[in-house]
Short mmCIF file of C-alpha atoms in Angstrom, two decimals:
data_model
loop_
_atom_site.label_atom_id
_atom_site.label_comp_id
_atom_site.label_asym_id
_atom_site.label_seq_id
_atom_site.Cartn_x
_atom_site.Cartn_y
_atom_site.Cartn_z
CA ALA A 1 9.53 -0.39 14.16
CA ILE A 2 8.20 2.81 12.69
CA PRO A 3 8.76 4.96 10.79
CA LEU A 4 8.78 2.35 8.07
CA PHE A 5 8.88 3.07 4.35
CA ASP A 6 9.63 1.50 1.00
CA GLU A 7 10.15 3.64 -2.07
CA PHE A 8 10.98 0.63 -4.30
CA LEU A 9 14.33 2.08 -5.39
CA SER A 10 15.74 -1.06 -7.10
CA SER A 11 14.27 -3.20 -9.84
CA GLY A 12 13.55 -6.90 -9.34
CA ASP A 13 11.99 -8.59 -6.34
CA PRO A 14 10.67 -6.61 -3.37
CA ASP A 15 12.85 -6.57 -0.23
CA PRO A 16 12.39 -10.03 1.41
CA ALA A 17 13.17 -8.50 4.83
CA MET A 18 9.97 -6.44 4.46
CA TRP A 19 7.66 -8.24 2.01
CA VAL A 20 6.37 -11.67 1.00
CA THR A 21 5.10 -11.69 -2.56
CA SER A 22 3.42 -13.85 -5.16
CA GLU A 23 4.46 -12.72 -8.64
CA ALA A 24 4.80 -8.95 -7.90
CA ASP A 25 8.01 -7.20 -8.97
CA ILE A 26 9.61 -3.76 -9.09
CA ASN A 27 10.14 -2.29 -12.55
CA ASP A 28 10.18 0.93 -14.58
CA PHE A 29 6.83 0.52 -16.42
CA ALA A 30 4.94 3.07 -14.26
CA VAL A 31 4.42 6.59 -15.62
CA SER A 32 6.10 9.27 -13.47
CA PRO A 33 6.24 7.42 -10.13
CA PRO A 34 6.64 9.64 -7.05
CA THR A 35 10.12 8.18 -6.44
CA PRO A 36 11.49 7.46 -9.94
CA PRO A 37 12.37 5.42 -11.82
CA TYR A 38 10.78 2.32 -10.24
CA ALA A 39 7.48 1.26 -8.68
CA LEU A 40 6.02 -2.02 -7.46
CA ASN A 41 4.03 -3.74 -10.25
CA LEU A 42 1.15 -6.15 -9.64
CA ASN A 43 0.33 -7.35 -13.15
CA GLY A 44 -1.92 -10.38 -12.71
CA ALA A 45 0.09 -12.62 -15.05
CA PRO A 46 -0.31 -15.51 -15.45
CA ASP A 47 -3.24 -16.36 -13.13
CA GLY A 48 -5.08 -13.03 -12.86
CA GLY A 49 -3.94 -12.08 -9.38
CA ASP A 50 -0.80 -10.96 -7.59
CA GLN A 51 -0.33 -10.04 -3.98
CA ILE A 52 2.32 -8.62 -1.72
CA THR A 53 2.16 -8.82 2.07
CA MET A 54 4.22 -6.79 4.51
CA LEU A 55 5.89 -8.80 7.24
CA PRO A 56 4.48 -8.14 10.76
CA VAL A 57 5.17 -4.73 12.29
CA ASP A 58 4.75 -3.90 15.99
CA LEU A 59 2.42 -0.91 16.34
CA SER A 60 1.39 -1.69 19.92
CA ALA A 61 3.63 0.95 21.54
CA THR A 62 2.20 3.85 19.56
CA GLY A 63 -0.31 4.72 22.31
CA ASP A 64 -2.58 7.61 21.40
CA SER A 65 -0.34 8.72 18.52
CA GLU A 66 -1.83 9.22 15.10
CA VAL A 67 -0.30 6.36 13.07
CA ILE A 68 -0.55 7.02 9.34
CA LEU A 69 -0.29 4.57 6.45
CA SER A 70 0.28 6.24 3.11
CA TYR A 71 0.99 4.98 -0.40
CA SER A 72 0.58 6.03 -4.01
CA TYR A 73 -1.04 3.96 -6.76
CA GLN A 74 -1.55 4.05 -10.53
CA PRO A 75 -3.44 1.79 -12.97
CA GLY A 76 -1.83 0.66 -16.22
CA GLY A 77 1.44 2.55 -16.42
CA THR A 78 2.96 2.06 -19.88
CA LEU A 79 1.41 -1.44 -20.01
CA ASN A 80 -2.15 -2.79 -20.17
CA GLU A 81 -4.72 -0.81 -18.21
CA PRO A 82 -6.99 -2.80 -15.89
CA GLU A 83 -10.58 -3.20 -17.08
CA THR A 84 -13.38 -1.80 -14.88
CA SER A 85 -14.11 -5.30 -13.52
CA ASP A 86 -10.47 -5.66 -12.36
CA SER A 87 -9.38 -4.16 -9.06
CA LEU A 88 -6.56 -3.24 -6.74
CA ARG A 89 -7.30 -3.96 -3.07
CA LEU A 90 -5.68 -3.01 0.21
CA LEU A 91 -6.27 -5.27 3.22
CA LEU A 92 -5.04 -4.70 6.77
CA LYS A 93 -4.70 -7.33 9.50
CA ASN A 94 -6.39 -6.49 12.80
CA ASN A 95 -5.55 -7.80 16.28
CA PHE A 96 -7.94 -10.77 15.77
CA ASP A 97 -5.78 -11.86 12.77
CA ASP A 98 -8.64 -11.00 10.40
CA TRP A 99 -7.83 -9.42 7.04
CA ILE A 100 -10.03 -6.33 6.65
CA LEU A 101 -10.63 -4.84 3.19
CA VAL A 102 -10.07 -1.09 3.64
CA ARG A 103 -9.69 0.17 0.05
CA ALA A 104 -10.62 -1.19 -3.38
CA TYR A 105 -10.07 0.54 -6.72
CA ASN A 106 -11.82 -0.54 -9.92
CA GLY A 107 -9.81 -0.57 -13.11
CA THR A 108 -9.61 2.74 -14.96
CA PRO A 109 -7.60 4.25 -17.77
CA LEU A 110 -4.13 5.52 -16.89
CA HIS A 111 -3.99 8.47 -14.49
CA GLU A 112 -1.22 10.09 -12.47
CA PHE A 113 -0.20 8.43 -9.24
CA ARG A 114 -2.72 9.17 -6.50
CA GLN A 115 -1.71 9.25 -2.86
CA GLU A 116 -3.84 7.66 -0.15
CA THR A 117 -3.45 8.44 3.54
CA ILE A 118 -5.12 6.28 6.20
CA ASP A 119 -5.24 6.99 9.95
CA LEU A 120 -4.87 3.48 11.40
CA ALA A 121 -6.42 4.49 14.76
CA THR A 122 -9.69 5.67 13.20
CA GLU A 123 -10.00 3.28 10.24
CA PRO A 124 -12.73 0.65 10.91
CA ALA A 125 -10.89 -2.51 12.00
CA GLY A 126 -13.60 -5.16 12.07
CA GLY A 127 -14.32 -4.70 15.77
CA GLY A 128 -10.63 -4.75 16.68
CA THR A 129 -7.67 -2.47 16.17
CA PHE A 130 -4.83 -2.11 13.69
CA LEU A 131 -2.51 -0.81 16.41
CA HIS A 132 -1.16 -4.14 17.67
CA ASP A 133 2.09 -6.09 17.74
CA ARG A 134 1.65 -8.07 14.49
CA PHE A 135 0.08 -5.54 12.12
CA GLN A 136 0.33 -6.38 8.42
CA LEU A 137 -0.89 -4.92 5.16
CA ARG A 138 -1.50 -6.60 1.83
CA PHE A 139 -1.94 -5.26 -1.69
CA GLU A 140 -3.57 -7.56 -4.21
CA ASN A 141 -4.94 -7.24 -7.70
CA ILE A 142 -7.86 -9.15 -9.12
CA GLY A 143 -8.02 -9.49 -12.88
CA ALA A 144 -8.45 -11.81 -15.82
CA ALA A 145 -5.84 -14.54 -16.32
CA GLY A 146 -3.46 -14.26 -19.27
CA THR A 147 -0.06 -15.27 -20.63
CA PHE A 148 1.29 -11.70 -20.81
CA PRO A 149 1.45 -8.87 -18.26
CA ASN A 150 -2.12 -7.69 -17.89
CA ASP A 151 -4.32 -5.69 -15.53
CA ASN A 152 -1.36 -3.69 -14.24
CA TRP A 153 -1.37 -1.72 -11.01
CA PHE A 154 1.60 0.19 -9.62
CA ILE A 155 2.33 1.07 -5.98
CA ASP A 156 5.00 3.47 -4.73
CA ASP A 157 6.12 5.16 -1.52
CA VAL A 158 4.52 2.91 1.10
CA ARG A 159 4.94 4.53 4.54
CA ILE A 160 3.86 3.86 8.10
CA GLU A 161 4.70 6.71 10.45
CA ILE A 162 3.48 8.78 13.34
CA ALA A 163 1.87 11.99 12.13
CA ILE A 164 3.58 15.20 13.14
CA THR A 165 1.12 17.71 14.51
CA ASP A 166 1.67 21.40 14.92
CA ILE A 167 1.68 22.41 18.57
CA ASP A 168 0.84 25.98 19.39
CA GLU A 169 3.36 26.96 22.00
CA THR A 170 1.90 30.44 22.51
CA PRO A 171 1.02 30.83 26.18
CA GLU A 172 -2.63 31.31 26.93
CA ILE A 173 -3.47 34.72 28.39
CA ALA A 174 -6.03 34.80 31.20
#
C-alpha cells in the first residue's frame, strides 16, 4: 500500500520484504546522499550489471489521484565513475506485465544527487497503465564486467505516494 518509501537507512542487503536484488547492496560510498549516511549501490561487479526489483505494489485503488514515484540518483560516489557507454536504467511494469524503460542515464563524472519525479498516471506505459494491482519498478545498471566494484550508481529515497495538491477553499463570488 502507499505511501511507500525506502531511504536505505541500514548498510548491507536491501529489505527483502520490499526488494529482490542481484548483487546490489546498501553502503556508505555515495557522496552526500539525501538521507545519510547510506544509499543503494549498483556497482556492476563482477558481471557488469546489477538490478533491484521492487516487489509488487497495488496501485489499482488510487483512482484519479496523482501517484508520484520519486527517487534520487548519483553516478560514481567515492568509487569508480561510470563511463559514458555505461548506464543506469529505470523500468516500470505495466498492467500487461511488460517492463517499460522510462528513464536511462549515461555514465558521467560525479555530480550531486539528482531527484527525479514521475507522475505514474501520465507517464507513457506501453499502451497500458502503471496504476494496477501488481505494479513494480526495477533499477539496473549496464556496464563493463570487472573483478572490482566498477561503474557505480547510487539510488536513495525511493518513494511512491499520492501527490498533495493545494485546494483553494476561498468561496467563489458571483
